[in-house]
Amino acid sequence: FTRKLLALRQLHPVLRRRHFFRGQLLEGSQRKDVTWLRPDGKEFKDADWANPDAHCFGMLLDGMATDEVDDRGHVVSGDTLLLLLNGGETPVRFTLPVLGEMKIWVVMVDTAKHDLPVVRRGRVTVDPHTLMLLRYGADRRIATSADVRHDPLTPKERHTP
């Protein structure tokens, strides 16, 4: 589990930022680096932060809304990720944000389940005391460095169905 999390952190630049998120529109853009979401998929308002019954929320990390640059001065961008947290005692159905592109949400981590759920109809159920991490992208399977084989197959492996 820990290896998978480390591989995900390595794969996604939005998880390796050098600066704090601001939650404001980036200059010259309509994108925020981080947006806090309610379970209905709408953005948190001031009153939501004061609600003692708000046990579930989402943290949308826009992979394209960055002010980070690499050593050569190129903008560091990546996939958009959504971290869902449910600290409550009951499951919560969470409506995923519609981002306007023809991509899909894929669950990458669910601390309540070994088998990852498939996203259907733009909603997921977040179990009690659970963290769920989703990726917004075109492909359904997310390769991690653990999935990549660096050494050649042995003769036995090549001939074993």
mmCIF file of C-alpha atoms in Angstrom:
data_model
loop_
_atom_site.group_PDB
_atom_site.id
_atom_site.type_symbol
_atom_site.label_atom_id
_atom_site.label_comp_id
_atom_site.label_asym_id
_atom_site.label_seq_id
_atom_site.Cartn_x
_atom_site.Cartn_y
_atom_site.Cartn_z
ATOM 1 C CA PHE A 1 0.000 0.000 0.000
ATOM 2 C CA THR A 2 2.768 2.430 0.951
ATOM 3 C CA ARG A 3 4.710 1.656 -2.236
ATOM 4 C CA LYS A 4 1.602 2.415 -4.282
ATOM 5 C CA LEU A 5 1.154 5.777 -2.540
ATOM 6 C CA LEU A 6 4.800 6.683 -3.087
ATOM 7 C CA ALA A 7 4.514 5.721 -6.768
ATOM 8 C CA LEU A 8 1.390 7.864 -7.134
ATOM 9 C CA ARG A 9 3.158 10.810 -5.548
ATOM 10 C CA GLN A 10 6.048 10.367 -7.959
ATOM 11 C CA LEU A 11 3.710 10.144 -10.986
ATOM 12 C CA HIS A 12 1.623 13.225 -10.222
ATOM 13 C CA PRO A 13 3.341 16.625 -10.059
ATOM 14 C CA VAL A 14 0.322 18.148 -8.310
ATOM 15 C CA LEU A 15 1.281 16.033 -5.256
ATOM 16 C CA ARG A 16 4.864 17.358 -5.241
ATOM 17 C CA ARG A 17 4.315 21.106 -5.194
ATOM 18 C CA ARG A 18 6.950 23.357 -3.678
ATOM 19 C CA HIS A 19 4.430 26.041 -2.685
ATOM 20 C CA PHE A 20 1.209 26.026 -0.694
ATOM 21 C CA PHE A 21 -2.094 25.903 -2.542
ATOM 22 C CA ARG A 22 -3.907 29.236 -2.615
ATOM 23 C CA GLY A 23 -7.445 28.350 -3.710
ATOM 24 C CA GLN A 24 -7.599 31.454 -5.900
ATOM 25 C CA LEU A 25 -7.789 31.914 -9.652
ATOM 26 C CA LEU A 26 -4.331 31.876 -11.146
ATOM 27 C CA GLU A 27 -3.329 35.055 -12.914
ATOM 28 C CA GLY A 28 -4.593 35.026 -16.496
ATOM 29 C CA SER A 29 -6.576 31.817 -15.945
ATOM 30 C CA GLN A 30 -10.033 30.601 -14.974
ATOM 31 C CA ARG A 31 -8.515 27.770 -12.914
ATOM 32 C CA LYS A 32 -7.867 27.441 -9.187
ATOM 33 C CA ASP A 33 -5.009 25.266 -7.959
ATOM 34 C CA VAL A 34 -7.282 23.803 -5.256
ATOM 35 C CA THR A 35 -11.049 23.805 -4.880
ATOM 36 C CA TRP A 36 -12.809 22.469 -1.782
ATOM 37 C CA LEU A 37 -16.002 20.548 -2.578
ATOM 38 C CA ARG A 38 -19.137 19.476 -0.735
ATOM 39 C CA PRO A 39 -20.615 15.996 -1.329
ATOM 40 C CA ASP A 40 -23.094 17.520 -3.808
ATOM 41 C CA GLY A 41 -20.089 18.471 -5.979
ATOM 42 C CA LYS A 42 -20.469 22.200 -5.378
ATOM 43 C CA GLU A 43 -17.700 24.409 -4.041
ATOM 44 C CA PHE A 44 -17.476 24.987 -0.286
ATOM 45 C CA LYS A 45 -18.746 28.363 0.920
ATOM 46 C CA ASP A 46 -17.836 30.083 4.177
ATOM 47 C CA ALA A 47 -20.936 28.695 5.929
ATOM 48 C CA ASP A 48 -19.924 25.129 4.962
ATOM 49 C CA TRP A 49 -16.657 25.442 6.871
ATOM 50 C CA ALA A 50 -18.611 26.307 10.030
ATOM 51 C CA ASN A 51 -21.073 23.397 9.670
ATOM 52 C CA PRO A 52 -20.340 20.871 12.462
ATOM 53 C CA ASP A 53 -22.183 18.143 10.490
ATOM 54 C CA ALA A 54 -19.911 18.441 7.455
ATOM 55 C CA HIS A 55 -17.904 15.243 7.893
ATOM 56 C CA CYS A 56 -17.204 14.623 4.217
ATOM 57 C CA PHE A 57 -15.482 16.911 1.728
ATOM 58 C CA GLY A 58 -13.340 16.850 -1.384
ATOM 59 C CA MET A 59 -10.098 18.526 -2.369
ATOM 60 C CA LEU A 60 -9.889 19.052 -6.149
ATOM 61 C CA LEU A 61 -6.298 19.545 -7.298
ATOM 62 C CA ASP A 62 -6.251 20.955 -10.825
ATOM 63 C CA GLY A 63 -3.206 19.527 -12.576
ATOM 64 C CA MET A 64 -3.174 22.325 -15.139
ATOM 65 C CA ALA A 65 -3.533 25.196 -12.634
ATOM 66 C CA THR A 66 0.050 25.542 -11.559
ATOM 67 C CA ASP A 67 2.664 28.198 -11.157
ATOM 68 C CA GLU A 68 5.382 25.566 -10.771
ATOM 69 C CA VAL A 69 8.246 25.415 -13.277
ATOM 70 C CA ASP A 70 10.981 22.837 -13.736
ATOM 71 C CA ASP A 71 14.734 23.458 -13.860
ATOM 72 C CA ARG A 72 14.443 24.538 -17.509
ATOM 73 C CA GLY A 73 11.613 26.994 -16.852
ATOM 74 C CA HIS A 74 8.852 24.830 -18.351
ATOM 75 C CA VAL A 75 5.473 24.766 -16.624
ATOM 76 C CA VAL A 76 5.002 21.599 -14.565
ATOM 77 C CA SER A 77 1.486 20.278 -15.138
ATOM 78 C CA GLY A 78 -0.242 16.946 -14.799
ATOM 79 C CA ASP A 79 -3.503 15.175 -14.154
ATOM 80 C CA THR A 80 -6.329 16.576 -12.075
ATOM 81 C CA LEU A 81 -6.825 14.651 -8.833
ATOM 82 C CA LEU A 82 -9.675 14.568 -6.354
ATOM 83 C CA LEU A 83 -9.102 13.580 -2.732
ATOM 84 C CA LEU A 84 -12.293 12.645 -0.868
ATOM 85 C CA LEU A 85 -12.385 12.319 2.913
ATOM 86 C CA ASN A 86 -15.237 11.009 5.051
ATOM 87 C CA GLY A 87 -14.660 11.372 8.775
ATOM 88 C CA GLY A 88 -18.261 10.549 9.616
ATOM 89 C CA GLU A 89 -19.981 7.398 10.823
ATOM 90 C CA THR A 90 -22.090 6.787 7.698
ATOM 91 C CA PRO A 91 -21.344 6.314 3.982
ATOM 92 C CA VAL A 92 -21.702 9.463 1.861
ATOM 93 C CA ARG A 93 -22.600 9.581 -1.827
ATOM 94 C CA PHE A 94 -20.287 12.124 -3.448
ATOM 95 C CA THR A 95 -21.133 13.770 -6.773
ATOM 96 C CA LEU A 96 -17.983 14.213 -8.837
ATOM 97 C CA PRO A 97 -17.375 17.568 -10.502
ATOM 98 C CA VAL A 98 -18.039 17.931 -14.219
ATOM 99 C CA LEU A 99 -14.891 19.415 -15.689
ATOM 100 C CA GLY A 100 -16.105 19.873 -19.243
ATOM 101 C CA GLU A 101 -13.604 17.611 -20.972
ATOM 102 C CA MET A 102 -14.281 14.167 -22.437
ATOM 103 C CA LYS A 103 -12.427 12.247 -19.750
ATOM 104 C CA ILE A 104 -13.394 9.882 -16.954
ATOM 105 C CA TRP A 105 -12.867 9.639 -13.219
ATOM 106 C CA VAL A 106 -10.876 6.623 -12.048
ATOM 107 C CA VAL A 107 -10.506 5.566 -8.405
ATOM 108 C CA MET A 108 -6.823 5.038 -7.603
ATOM 109 C CA VAL A 109 -6.980 4.621 -3.810
ATOM 110 C CA ASP A 110 -9.828 3.638 -1.495
ATOM 111 C CA THR A 111 -8.750 2.901 2.076
ATOM 112 C CA ALA A 112 -11.999 1.007 2.785
ATOM 113 C CA LYS A 113 -11.790 -1.467 -0.083
ATOM 114 C CA HIS A 114 -9.131 -3.709 -1.575
ATOM 115 C CA ASP A 115 -10.889 -3.836 -4.958
ATOM 116 C CA LEU A 116 -11.287 -0.369 -6.392
ATOM 117 C CA PRO A 117 -14.834 0.647 -7.299
ATOM 118 C CA VAL A 118 -15.821 1.687 -10.806
ATOM 119 C CA VAL A 119 -17.197 5.206 -11.136
ATOM 120 C CA ARG A 120 -20.750 5.183 -12.490
ATOM 121 C CA ARG A 121 -22.989 8.146 -13.302
ATOM 122 C CA GLY A 122 -20.502 10.643 -11.895
ATOM 123 C CA ARG A 123 -20.882 9.531 -8.279
ATOM 124 C CA VAL A 124 -18.989 7.454 -5.754
ATOM 125 C CA THR A 125 -19.874 6.302 -2.267
ATOM 126 C CA VAL A 126 -17.264 7.196 0.328
ATOM 127 C CA ASP A 127 -17.414 4.776 3.245
ATOM 128 C CA PRO A 128 -17.103 5.959 6.863
ATOM 129 C CA HIS A 129 -13.594 6.929 8.000
ATOM 130 C CA THR A 130 -12.266 6.591 4.451
ATOM 131 C CA LEU A 131 -9.915 8.401 2.118
ATOM 132 C CA MET A 132 -10.466 8.029 -1.625
ATOM 133 C CA LEU A 133 -8.202 9.393 -4.375
ATOM 134 C CA LEU A 134 -9.467 9.746 -7.950
ATOM 135 C CA ARG A 135 -7.787 10.790 -11.184
ATOM 136 C CA TYR A 136 -9.470 12.581 -14.071
ATOM 137 C CA GLY A 137 -8.124 11.219 -17.341
ATOM 138 C CA ALA A 138 -8.695 9.437 -20.631
ATOM 139 C CA ASP A 139 -7.513 5.956 -19.657
ATOM 140 C CA ARG A 140 -9.128 3.544 -17.201
ATOM 141 C CA ARG A 141 -5.994 1.960 -15.775
ATOM 142 C CA ILE A 142 -3.306 3.959 -14.055
ATOM 143 C CA ALA A 143 0.135 2.401 -14.286
ATOM 144 C CA THR A 144 2.466 2.873 -11.369
ATOM 145 C CA SER A 145 6.169 2.143 -11.272
ATOM 146 C CA ALA A 146 5.300 -1.139 -9.530
ATOM 147 C CA ASP A 147 3.417 -2.184 -12.689
ATOM 148 C CA VAL A 148 6.405 -1.597 -14.948
ATOM 149 C CA ARG A 149 8.731 -4.564 -15.363
ATOM 150 C CA HIS A 150 12.354 -3.471 -15.695
ATOM 151 C CA ASP A 151 14.041 -6.862 -15.952
ATOM 152 C CA PRO A 152 13.550 -9.189 -18.939
ATOM 153 C CA LEU A 153 11.322 -12.235 -18.639
ATOM 154 C CA THR A 154 12.985 -15.541 -17.850
ATOM 155 C CA PRO A 155 12.557 -18.391 -20.376
ATOM 156 C CA LYS A 156 10.071 -20.051 -18.020
ATOM 157 C CA GLU A 157 8.011 -16.845 -17.706
ATOM 158 C CA ARG A 158 8.005 -16.374 -21.490
ATOM 159 C CA HIS A 159 6.516 -19.838 -22.058
ATOM 160 C CA THR A 160 4.103 -19.976 -19.132
ATOM 161 C CA PRO A 161 0.546 -19.005 -20.113
#
